[in-house]
Amino acid sequence: MAYLRFKALEQVQNRPEVRVEAPAKKISEFFGENSFDLDKMRAALSPDVYEKVKFAIDNGTKIGPDAADAVASAAKAWAIEKGITHYTHWFQPLTGATAEKHDSFFDAASGIEKLKGSTLVQQEPDASSFPNGGIRSTFEARGYTAWDPSSPIFILGRTLCIPTVFVSYTGEALDYKAPLLKAVEAVDRAAVKVCQLFDRNVTRVTPSLGCEQEYFVIDRALHDARPDLVMSGRTVFGHNPARGQQLDDHYFGAIPNRVYDFMKDFEIEALKLGIPVSTRHNEVAPGQFEVAPLFEEINKATDHNQLLMEVMNRVAVKHRLKVLFHEKPFAGLNGSGKHNNWSLITNTGINLFQPSSSARENLQFLTFFVCTIKAIYEHAGLLRASIASAGNDHRLGANEAPPAIMSVFIGSQLTEVLNEIETNGNVKVGKGDNMYMKLGIDKIPEIILDNTDRNRTSPFAFTGNKFELRAVGSDENVGAPMTVLNLIVADVLHEFHALVEKEMQKGTDKKLAIVNILRKFIKESKKVRFEGDGYSAAWVKEAKKRGLPNITDTPRALDAFLDKKTVALYEKYNVLSKLELEARNEIKLENYIMKVQIEARSMGDLAHNHIIPTAIKYQNKLIENANGLQALKLNNTHVLQTIARVSEHLNVVMTEVEKMIAERKRVNKITDTRKRAIAYCDDIKGKYFDKIRYAVDHLELLIDDEDWPLPKYREMLFIK
Ligand code: ADP
Ligand code: MG
């Protein structure tokens, strides 16, 4: 009897309901109560210290020791008031998870609670085991975390958390946040320069980000009874349920009660942290859901997304649920992504991707719009690399998620506008002419009614007033792709600005110079625009003809990070050095290898300890039955046929698993990391995973349900 599975199922049956009460009638009464935000600082600090801190946050400058002391002391007092005894520097190392090391406020020597400004500003975590791709061994063995005042201090669990960047003593970035902040600075500078062609009042441009987070939820007992889920976050075996997502009924259905309570609960905790969660709904697959906050300044939004995932993990424990952030926990069902809604907003309050009723402003809109498209065209490979991971390989190019081909969808209205500018190359605009009218720029509607959102198959889509990068994996730290996006857009904006200046120096009128360069960019980047079905085989062919890169696996996609072009770009804006890029790639490759290795091991272990013994037992039962029937001189043809089928699949599992293990031994000896990663991709995952899975999933169909050891898809996916 499949003891674990049935015990888990019994637990699911007897789950008590977890009631969730909101702490107040109105969200505004508890929103941000666990976040030491600007309002709290204003209340706690003297006006001149507050002004200093505010200035540093707004301008990305350093906070002096006196002000730091004042902030530390105020944050400590606030935390102690809430019963908090410990603090930590919270950072985002390249493992993907967030890391913390907790220290007590209590200082035994003086007998009082302390948090000094210097401790707030800088700490040295014992972080020697964080991946660093050889940087540490080559250079300096130690790293430190440094306070990032632009993201608010918060309380998580029982700890005061100070958002920080993580860098080595020689200055190399060891985390996701440090390069993101630099890329944000780069795009700010470039965008301000371009904005000033239109409006001298613009002095700061900030990227905004809103992440739509998809996830699966299953019962914790069922999760724990599946070693593959526990080890790798993904089911390596499991047959599709009879009712999958074919009916699309889950998408429109009501949220199941248990999940609803869980959502309510984690939303409350998120809101207390100042994470503005606002949308919740079912997703396409059964057991799949989505949460989305309102967009925020990108650094904060990135921290908040990491924090939200952490909060969801924690709250799920109370509900005896498990959240799966893996990109593809269940074969045959939709995977999970994280749509990154991105825009650029000026200090004057203008969203640069918002078409306007004024044609003059629309020229500015078009500038940013076209420059972004060109950035994607120029750096498609790099953008693709920034979202590469073992998990995401299951989505990209798997005919159910945006393909690995980076293209841009803009909708028919804007396509027309761009076409018009492109073909109006010979229009002469004289003095007194309405240039906007002549060039068709007056035709951009203020609100794009084109259902731009409807094309769900595009990895990078314009959705009315923002771009949406949809190819990001659900488990990803969005700092990685957002660093790339802001950086590549910054570079094209600089190029744009330089070219316009050059035109103007030739005596061309500014507006015309702008249009001329836009026309050039529109032509140059046209190939990256695609309005059709991104999931179709026809697009793969067409993209190939257009020369667009289509790299479907992580080890090869990562090469783009080491391109000469990429290195030059990163070094030009001082975001990462060649060495740091190399180190990061090494980490990503190692990470890939580890993930595939763990999955391969899970497969081997499950086969040896669960699947093969179960199949043999069942085979014996059938043999006994067949012999019994024969002894009674009854027809046993069907039983014999079943025995043959079981034996056939069993044989495949036994032989292929052994071959895979032998192959892994060979591959593990490859010293070059990239080559080893490719071998894991092609020779282990590529050659064995599907074959073994096919046989196991067929055994699942054949073998007595009573004996099957692993919780089945239908048992995990339909939470009540
Ligand atoms: P959907 O794409 O599912 O229709 P919404 O339109 O509700 O979703 O928006 C999804 C996300 O985009 C939300 O997080 C929202 O706050 C964010 N968003 C909206 N406008 C902007 C913007 N200008 N910049 C960045 N994100 C934005
Ligand atoms: Mg969306």
mmCIF file with all atom_site columns, N, CA, C and O in Angstrom, residues 113-155:
data_model
loop_
_atom_site.group_PDB
_atom_site.id
_atom_site.type_symbol
_atom_site.label_atom_id
_atom_site.label_alt_id
_atom_site.label_comp_id
_atom_site.label_asym_id
_atom_site.label_entity_id
_atom_site.label_seq_id
_atom_site.pdbx_PDB_ins_code
_atom_site.Cartn_x
_atom_site.Cartn_y
_atom_site.Cartn_z
_atom_site.occupancy
_atom_site.B_iso_or_equiv
_atom_site.pdbx_formal_charge
_atom_site.auth_seq_id
_atom_site.auth_comp_id
_atom_site.auth_asym_id
_atom_site.auth_atom_id
_atom_site.pdbx_PDB_model_num
ATOM 1   N N  . GLU A 1 113 ? 20.049 48.329 24.462  1.00 0.00 ? 113 GLU A N  1
ATOM 2   C CA . GLU A 1 113 ? 19.813 48.004 23.060  1.00 0.00 ? 113 GLU A CA 1
ATOM 3   C C  . GLU A 1 113 ? 20.471 49.065 22.182  1.00 0.00 ? 113 GLU A C  1
ATOM 4   O O  . GLU A 1 113 ? 20.325 50.260 22.442  1.00 0.00 ? 113 GLU A O  1
ATOM 5   N N  . LYS A 1 114 ? 21.160 48.605 21.165  1.00 0.00 ? 114 LYS A N  1
ATOM 6   C CA . LYS A 1 114 ? 21.916 49.541 20.338  1.00 0.00 ? 114 LYS A CA 1
ATOM 7   C C  . LYS A 1 114 ? 21.734 49.260 18.858  1.00 0.00 ? 114 LYS A C  1
ATOM 8   O O  . LYS A 1 114 ? 21.612 48.101 18.442  1.00 0.00 ? 114 LYS A O  1
ATOM 9   N N  . LEU A 1 115 ? 21.730 50.317 18.069  1.00 0.00 ? 115 LEU A N  1
ATOM 10  C CA . LEU A 1 115 ? 21.930 50.168 16.621  1.00 0.00 ? 115 LEU A CA 1
ATOM 11  C C  . LEU A 1 115 ? 22.645 51.432 16.171  1.00 0.00 ? 115 LEU A C  1
ATOM 12  O O  . LEU A 1 115 ? 22.054 52.514 16.135  1.00 0.00 ? 115 LEU A O  1
ATOM 13  N N  . LYS A 1 116 ? 23.919 51.282 15.871  1.00 0.00 ? 116 LYS A N  1
ATOM 14  C CA . LYS A 1 116 ? 24.711 52.452 15.507  1.00 0.00 ? 116 LYS A CA 1
ATOM 15  C C  . LYS A 1 116 ? 24.555 52.778 14.027  1.00 0.00 ? 116 LYS A C  1
ATOM 16  O O  . LYS A 1 116 ? 24.275 51.891 13.216  1.00 0.00 ? 116 LYS A O  1
ATOM 17  N N  . GLY A 1 117 ? 24.790 54.027 13.717  1.00 0.00 ? 117 GLY A N  1
ATOM 18  C CA . GLY A 1 117 ? 24.728 54.443 12.316  1.00 0.00 ? 117 GLY A CA 1
ATOM 19  C C  . GLY A 1 117 ? 25.692 53.647 11.452  1.00 0.00 ? 117 GLY A C  1
ATOM 20  O O  . GLY A 1 117 ? 25.370 53.234 10.348  1.00 0.00 ? 117 GLY A O  1
ATOM 21  N N  . SER A 1 118 ? 26.876 53.392 11.975  1.00 0.00 ? 118 SER A N  1
ATOM 22  C CA . SER A 1 118 ? 27.874 52.665 11.192  1.00 0.00 ? 118 SER A CA 1
ATOM 23  C C  . SER A 1 118 ? 27.418 51.235 10.915  1.00 0.00 ? 118 SER A C  1
ATOM 24  O O  . SER A 1 118 ? 27.717 50.663 9.868   1.00 0.00 ? 118 SER A O  1
ATOM 25  N N  . THR A 1 119 ? 26.658 50.663 11.854  1.00 0.00 ? 119 THR A N  1
ATOM 26  C CA . THR A 1 119 ? 26.138 49.308 11.660  1.00 0.00 ? 119 THR A CA 1
ATOM 27  C C  . THR A 1 119 ? 25.015 49.319 10.627  1.00 0.00 ? 119 THR A C  1
ATOM 28  O O  . THR A 1 119 ? 24.864 48.387 9.840   1.00 0.00 ? 119 THR A O  1
ATOM 29  N N  . LEU A 1 120 ? 24.234 50.394 10.673  1.00 0.00 ? 120 LEU A N  1
ATOM 30  C CA . LEU A 1 120 ? 23.168 50.533 9.682   1.00 0.00 ? 120 LEU A CA 1
ATOM 31  C C  . LEU A 1 120 ? 23.777 50.620 8.286   1.00 0.00 ? 120 LEU A C  1
ATOM 32  O O  . LEU A 1 120 ? 23.320 49.978 7.349   1.00 0.00 ? 120 LEU A O  1
ATOM 33  N N  . VAL A 1 121 ? 24.828 51.393 8.168   1.00 0.00 ? 121 VAL A N  1
ATOM 34  C CA . VAL A 1 121 ? 25.403 51.692 6.864   1.00 0.00 ? 121 VAL A CA 1
ATOM 35  C C  . VAL A 1 121 ? 26.178 50.515 6.287   1.00 0.00 ? 121 VAL A C  1
ATOM 36  O O  . VAL A 1 121 ? 26.128 50.254 5.095   1.00 0.00 ? 121 VAL A O  1
ATOM 37  N N  . GLN A 1 122 ? 26.885 49.792 7.130   1.00 0.00 ? 122 GLN A N  1
ATOM 38  C CA . GLN A 1 122 ? 27.738 48.733 6.594   1.00 0.00 ? 122 GLN A CA 1
ATOM 39  C C  . GLN A 1 122 ? 27.875 47.564 7.543   1.00 0.00 ? 122 GLN A C  1
ATOM 40  O O  . GLN A 1 122 ? 27.980 47.736 8.746   1.00 0.00 ? 122 GLN A O  1
ATOM 41  N N  . GLN A 1 123 ? 27.901 46.362 6.977   1.00 0.00 ? 123 GLN A N  1
ATOM 42  C CA . GLN A 1 123 ? 28.047 45.148 7.762   1.00 0.00 ? 123 GLN A CA 1
ATOM 43  C C  . GLN A 1 123 ? 28.888 44.163 6.976   1.00 0.00 ? 123 GLN A C  1
ATOM 44  O O  . GLN A 1 123 ? 28.921 44.196 5.746   1.00 0.00 ? 123 GLN A O  1
ATOM 45  N N  . GLU A 1 124 ? 29.499 43.262 7.691   1.00 0.00 ? 124 GLU A N  1
ATOM 46  C CA . GLU A 1 124 ? 30.245 42.219 6.989   1.00 0.00 ? 124 GLU A CA 1
ATOM 47  C C  . GLU A 1 124 ? 29.615 40.868 7.288   1.00 0.00 ? 124 GLU A C  1
ATOM 48  O O  . GLU A 1 124 ? 29.828 40.311 8.360   1.00 0.00 ? 124 GLU A O  1
ATOM 49  N N  . PRO A 1 125 ? 28.808 40.380 6.365   1.00 0.00 ? 125 PRO A N  1
ATOM 50  C CA . PRO A 1 125 ? 28.180 39.093 6.645   1.00 0.00 ? 125 PRO A CA 1
ATOM 51  C C  . PRO A 1 125 ? 29.205 37.980 6.466   1.00 0.00 ? 125 PRO A C  1
ATOM 52  O O  . PRO A 1 125 ? 30.155 38.126 5.719   1.00 0.00 ? 125 PRO A O  1
ATOM 53  N N  . ASP A 1 126 ? 28.977 36.906 7.172   1.00 0.00 ? 126 ASP A N  1
ATOM 54  C CA . ASP A 1 126 ? 29.828 35.753 6.949   1.00 0.00 ? 126 ASP A CA 1
ATOM 55  C C  . ASP A 1 126 ? 29.268 35.042 5.730   1.00 0.00 ? 126 ASP A C  1
ATOM 56  O O  . ASP A 1 126 ? 28.418 34.177 5.837   1.00 0.00 ? 126 ASP A O  1
ATOM 57  N N  . ALA A 1 127 ? 29.729 35.471 4.592   1.00 0.00 ? 127 ALA A N  1
ATOM 58  C CA . ALA A 1 127 ? 29.034 35.070 3.374   1.00 0.00 ? 127 ALA A CA 1
ATOM 59  C C  . ALA A 1 127 ? 29.921 34.259 2.449   1.00 0.00 ? 127 ALA A C  1
ATOM 60  O O  . ALA A 1 127 ? 29.713 34.206 1.258   1.00 0.00 ? 127 ALA A O  1
ATOM 61  N N  . SER A 1 128 ? 30.905 33.625 3.020   1.00 0.00 ? 128 SER A N  1
ATOM 62  C CA . SER A 1 128 ? 31.864 32.944 2.153   1.00 0.00 ? 128 SER A CA 1
ATOM 63  C C  . SER A 1 128 ? 31.232 31.831 1.327   1.00 0.00 ? 128 SER A C  1
ATOM 64  O O  . SER A 1 128 ? 31.776 31.416 0.324   1.00 0.00 ? 128 SER A O  1
ATOM 65  N N  . SER A 1 129 ? 30.032 31.390 1.727   1.00 0.00 ? 129 SER A N  1
ATOM 66  C CA . SER A 1 129 ? 29.452 30.300 0.955   1.00 0.00 ? 129 SER A CA 1
ATOM 67  C C  . SER A 1 129 ? 28.486 30.795 -0.115  1.00 0.00 ? 129 SER A C  1
ATOM 68  O O  . SER A 1 129 ? 27.879 30.014 -0.814  1.00 0.00 ? 129 SER A O  1
ATOM 69  N N  . PHE A 1 130 ? 28.328 32.107 -0.244  1.00 0.00 ? 130 PHE A N  1
ATOM 70  C CA . PHE A 1 130 ? 27.483 32.582 -1.335  1.00 0.00 ? 130 PHE A CA 1
ATOM 71  C C  . PHE A 1 130 ? 28.247 32.457 -2.643  1.00 0.00 ? 130 PHE A C  1
ATOM 72  O O  . PHE A 1 130 ? 29.457 32.649 -2.676  1.00 0.00 ? 130 PHE A O  1
ATOM 73  N N  . PRO A 1 131 ? 27.540 32.138 -3.706  1.00 0.00 ? 131 PRO A N  1
ATOM 74  C CA . PRO A 1 131 ? 28.260 31.943 -4.956  1.00 0.00 ? 131 PRO A CA 1
ATOM 75  C C  . PRO A 1 131 ? 28.842 33.265 -5.430  1.00 0.00 ? 131 PRO A C  1
ATOM 76  O O  . PRO A 1 131 ? 28.250 34.317 -5.272  1.00 0.00 ? 131 PRO A O  1
ATOM 77  N N  . ASN A 1 132 ? 30.011 33.205 -5.949  1.00 0.00 ? 132 ASN A N  1
ATOM 78  C CA . ASN A 1 132 ? 30.642 34.425 -6.420  1.00 0.00 ? 132 ASN A CA 1
ATOM 79  C C  . ASN A 1 132 ? 31.462 34.178 -7.669  1.00 0.00 ? 132 ASN A C  1
ATOM 80  O O  . ASN A 1 132 ? 32.218 35.032 -8.108  1.00 0.00 ? 132 ASN A O  1
ATOM 81  N N  . GLY A 1 133 ? 31.332 32.983 -8.236  1.00 0.00 ? 133 GLY A N  1
ATOM 82  C CA . GLY A 1 133 ? 31.975 32.718 -9.510  1.00 0.00 ? 133 GLY A CA 1
ATOM 83  C C  . GLY A 1 133 ? 33.456 33.018 -9.515  1.00 0.00 ? 133 GLY A C  1
ATOM 84  O O  . GLY A 1 133 ? 34.003 33.489 -10.485 1.00 0.00 ? 133 GLY A O  1
ATOM 85  N N  . GLY A 1 134 ? 34.122 32.730 -8.420  1.00 0.00 ? 134 GLY A N  1
ATOM 86  C CA . GLY A 1 134 ? 35.575 32.851 -8.414  1.00 0.00 ? 134 GLY A CA 1
ATOM 87  C C  . GLY A 1 134 ? 36.093 34.239 -8.092  1.00 0.00 ? 134 GLY A C  1
ATOM 88  O O  . GLY A 1 134 ? 37.283 34.428 -7.922  1.00 0.00 ? 134 GLY A O  1
ATOM 89  N N  . ILE A 1 135 ? 35.215 35.237 -8.013  1.00 0.00 ? 135 ILE A N  1
ATOM 90  C CA . ILE A 1 135 ? 35.692 36.593 -7.724  1.00 0.00 ? 135 ILE A CA 1
ATOM 91  C C  . ILE A 1 135 ? 36.434 36.625 -6.399  1.00 0.00 ? 135 ILE A C  1
ATOM 92  O O  . ILE A 1 135 ? 37.522 37.144 -6.290  1.00 0.00 ? 135 ILE A O  1
ATOM 93  N N  . ARG A 1 136 ? 35.832 36.011 -5.401  1.00 0.00 ? 136 ARG A N  1
ATOM 94  C CA . ARG A 1 136 ? 36.424 36.056 -4.079  1.00 0.00 ? 136 ARG A CA 1
ATOM 95  C C  . ARG A 1 136 ? 37.793 35.411 -4.045  1.00 0.00 ? 136 ARG A C  1
ATOM 96  O O  . ARG A 1 136 ? 38.725 35.936 -3.458  1.00 0.00 ? 136 ARG A O  1
ATOM 97  N N  . SER A 1 137 ? 37.876 34.248 -4.694  1.00 0.00 ? 137 SER A N  1
ATOM 98  C CA . SER A 1 137 ? 39.156 33.560 -4.618  1.00 0.00 ? 137 SER A CA 1
ATOM 99  C C  . SER A 1 137 ? 40.218 34.326 -5.392  1.00 0.00 ? 137 SER A C  1
ATOM 100 O O  . SER A 1 137 ? 41.374 34.362 -5.006  1.00 0.00 ? 137 SER A O  1
ATOM 101 N N  . THR A 1 138 ? 39.806 34.962 -6.480  1.00 0.00 ? 138 THR A N  1
ATOM 102 C CA . THR A 1 138 ? 40.782 35.688 -7.280  1.00 0.00 ? 138 THR A CA 1
ATOM 103 C C  . THR A 1 138 ? 41.200 36.987 -6.589  1.00 0.00 ? 138 THR A C  1
ATOM 104 O O  . THR A 1 138 ? 42.341 37.399 -6.636  1.00 0.00 ? 138 THR A O  1
ATOM 105 N N  . PHE A 1 139 ? 40.237 37.643 -5.979  1.00 0.00 ? 139 PHE A N  1
ATOM 106 C CA . PHE A 1 139 ? 40.522 38.958 -5.437  1.00 0.00 ? 139 PHE A CA 1
ATOM 107 C C  . PHE A 1 139 ? 40.489 38.958 -3.925  1.00 0.00 ? 139 PHE A C  1
ATOM 108 O O  . PHE A 1 139 ? 41.405 38.496 -3.269  1.00 0.00 ? 139 PHE A O  1
ATOM 109 N N  . GLU A 1 140 ? 39.442 39.419 -3.417  1.00 0.00 ? 140 GLU A N  1
ATOM 110 C CA . GLU A 1 140 ? 39.371 39.667 -1.988  1.00 0.00 ? 140 GLU A CA 1
ATOM 111 C C  . GLU A 1 140 ? 38.389 38.678 -1.395  1.00 0.00 ? 140 GLU A C  1
ATOM 112 O O  . GLU A 1 140 ? 37.319 38.444 -1.935  1.00 0.00 ? 140 GLU A O  1
ATOM 113 N N  . ALA A 1 141 ? 38.748 38.091 -0.314  1.00 0.00 ? 141 ALA A N  1
ATOM 114 C CA . ALA A 1 141 ? 37.931 37.018 0.231   1.00 0.00 ? 141 ALA A CA 1
ATOM 115 C C  . ALA A 1 141 ? 36.663 37.526 0.905   1.00 0.00 ? 141 ALA A C  1
ATOM 116 O O  . ALA A 1 141 ? 35.723 36.785 1.102   1.00 0.00 ? 141 ALA A O  1
ATOM 117 N N  . ARG A 1 142 ? 36.623 38.792 1.260   1.00 0.00 ? 142 ARG A N  1
ATOM 118 C CA . ARG A 1 142 ? 35.483 39.240 2.044   1.00 0.00 ? 142 ARG A CA 1
ATOM 119 C C  . ARG A 1 142 ? 34.588 40.210 1.275   1.00 0.00 ? 142 ARG A C  1
ATOM 120 O O  . ARG A 1 142 ? 35.038 40.926 0.380   1.00 0.00 ? 142 ARG A O  1
ATOM 121 N N  . GLY A 1 143 ? 33.345 40.214 1.658   1.00 0.00 ? 143 GLY A N  1
ATOM 122 C CA . GLY A 1 143 ? 32.428 41.167 1.063   1.00 0.00 ? 143 GLY A CA 1
ATOM 123 C C  . GLY A 1 143 ? 31.700 41.889 2.174   1.00 0.00 ? 143 GLY A C  1
ATOM 124 O O  . GLY A 1 143 ? 31.761 41.487 3.331   1.00 0.00 ? 143 GLY A O  1
ATOM 125 N N  . TYR A 1 144 ? 31.035 42.967 1.823   1.00 0.00 ? 144 TYR A N  1
ATOM 126 C CA . TYR A 1 144 ? 30.247 43.649 2.843   1.00 0.00 ? 144 TYR A CA 1
ATOM 127 C C  . TYR A 1 144 ? 28.905 44.067 2.260   1.00 0.00 ? 144 TYR A C  1
ATOM 128 O O  . TYR A 1 144 ? 28.736 44.150 1.038   1.00 0.00 ? 144 TYR A O  1
ATOM 129 N N  . THR A 1 145 ? 27.958 44.303 3.151   1.00 0.00 ? 145 THR A N  1
ATOM 130 C CA . THR A 1 145 ? 26.651 44.775 2.724   1.00 0.00 ? 145 THR A CA 1
ATOM 131 C C  . THR A 1 145 ? 26.547 46.249 3.089   1.00 0.00 ? 145 THR A C  1
ATOM 132 O O  . THR A 1 145 ? 26.990 46.659 4.155   1.00 0.00 ? 145 THR A O  1
ATOM 133 N N  . ALA A 1 146 ? 25.991 47.032 2.184   1.00 0.00 ? 146 ALA A N  1
ATOM 134 C CA . ALA A 1 146 ? 25.884 48.473 2.417   1.00 0.00 ? 146 ALA A CA 1
ATOM 135 C C  . ALA A 1 146 ? 24.435 48.914 2.261   1.00 0.00 ? 146 ALA A C  1
ATOM 136 O O  . ALA A 1 146 ? 23.757 48.543 1.302   1.00 0.00 ? 146 ALA A O  1
ATOM 137 N N  . TRP A 1 147 ? 23.988 49.684 3.194   1.00 0.00 ? 147 TRP A N  1
ATOM 138 C CA . TRP A 1 147 ? 22.599 50.156 3.263   1.00 0.00 ? 147 TRP A CA 1
ATOM 139 C C  . TRP A 1 147 ? 22.182 50.849 1.973   1.00 0.00 ? 147 TRP A C  1
ATOM 140 O O  . TRP A 1 147 ? 22.910 51.685 1.433   1.00 0.00 ? 147 TRP A O  1
ATOM 141 N N  . ASP A 1 148 ? 20.996 50.498 1.496   1.00 0.00 ? 148 ASP A N  1
ATOM 142 C CA . ASP A 1 148 ? 20.390 51.181 0.353   1.00 0.00 ? 148 ASP A CA 1
ATOM 143 C C  . ASP A 1 148 ? 19.205 51.983 0.878   1.00 0.00 ? 148 ASP A C  1
ATOM 144 O O  . ASP A 1 148 ? 18.104 51.454 1.023   1.00 0.00 ? 148 ASP A O  1
ATOM 145 N N  . PRO A 1 149 ? 19.407 53.272 1.174   1.00 0.00 ? 149 PRO A N  1
ATOM 146 C CA . PRO A 1 149 ? 18.327 54.038 1.812   1.00 0.00 ? 149 PRO A CA 1
ATOM 147 C C  . PRO A 1 149 ? 17.121 54.248 0.907   1.00 0.00 ? 149 PRO A C  1
ATOM 148 O O  . PRO A 1 149 ? 16.052 54.634 1.385   1.00 0.00 ? 149 PRO A O  1
ATOM 149 N N  . SER A 1 150 ? 17.263 53.976 -0.405  1.00 0.00 ? 150 SER A N  1
ATOM 150 C CA . SER A 1 150 ? 16.120 54.228 -1.290  1.00 0.00 ? 150 SER A CA 1
ATOM 151 C C  . SER A 1 150 ? 15.042 53.154 -1.172  1.00 0.00 ? 150 SER A C  1
ATOM 152 O O  . SER A 1 150 ? 13.973 53.272 -1.755  1.00 0.00 ? 150 SER A O  1
ATOM 153 N N  . SER A 1 151 ? 15.330 52.082 -0.446  1.00 0.00 ? 151 SER A N  1
ATOM 154 C CA . SER A 1 151 ? 14.301 51.070 -0.209  1.00 0.00 ? 151 SER A CA 1
ATOM 155 C C  . SER A 1 151 ? 14.053 51.016 1.294   1.00 0.00 ? 151 SER A C  1
ATOM 156 O O  . SER A 1 151 ? 14.992 50.910 2.075   1.00 0.00 ? 151 SER A O  1
ATOM 157 N N  . PRO A 1 152 ? 12.788 51.117 1.718   1.00 0.00 ? 152 PRO A N  1
ATOM 158 C CA . PRO A 1 152 ? 12.540 51.275 3.157   1.00 0.00 ? 152 PRO A CA 1
ATOM 159 C C  . PRO A 1 152 ? 12.943 50.064 4.000   1.00 0.00 ? 152 PRO A C  1
ATOM 160 O O  . PRO A 1 152 ? 12.818 48.922 3.567   1.00 0.00 ? 152 PRO A O  1
ATOM 161 N N  . ILE A 1 153 ? 13.410 50.351 5.193   1.00 0.00 ? 153 ILE A N  1
ATOM 162 C CA . ILE A 1 153 ? 13.674 49.334 6.219   1.00 0.00 ? 153 ILE A CA 1
ATOM 163 C C  . ILE A 1 153 ? 12.328 48.724 6.619   1.00 0.00 ? 153 ILE A C  1
ATOM 164 O O  . ILE A 1 153 ? 11.309 49.404 6.618   1.00 0.00 ? 153 ILE A O  1
ATOM 165 N N  . PHE A 1 154 ? 12.322 47.422 6.945   1.00 0.00 ? 154 PHE A N  1
ATOM 166 C CA . PHE A 1 154 ? 11.032 46.784 7.252   1.00 0.00 ? 154 PHE A CA 1
ATOM 167 C C  . PHE A 1 154 ? 11.193 45.716 8.325   1.00 0.00 ? 154 PHE A C  1
ATOM 168 O O  . PHE A 1 154 ? 12.322 45.316 8.659   1.00 0.00 ? 154 PHE A O  1
ATOM 169 N N  . ILE A 1 155 ? 10.059 45.278 8.836   1.00 0.00 ? 155 ILE A N  1
ATOM 170 C CA . ILE A 1 155 ? 10.072 44.184 9.812   1.00 0.00 ? 155 ILE A CA 1
ATOM 171 C C  . ILE A 1 155 ? 9.491  42.947 9.157   1.00 0.00 ? 155 ILE A C  1
ATOM 172 O O  . ILE A 1 155 ? 8.381  42.966 8.634   1.00 0.00 ? 155 ILE A O  1
#
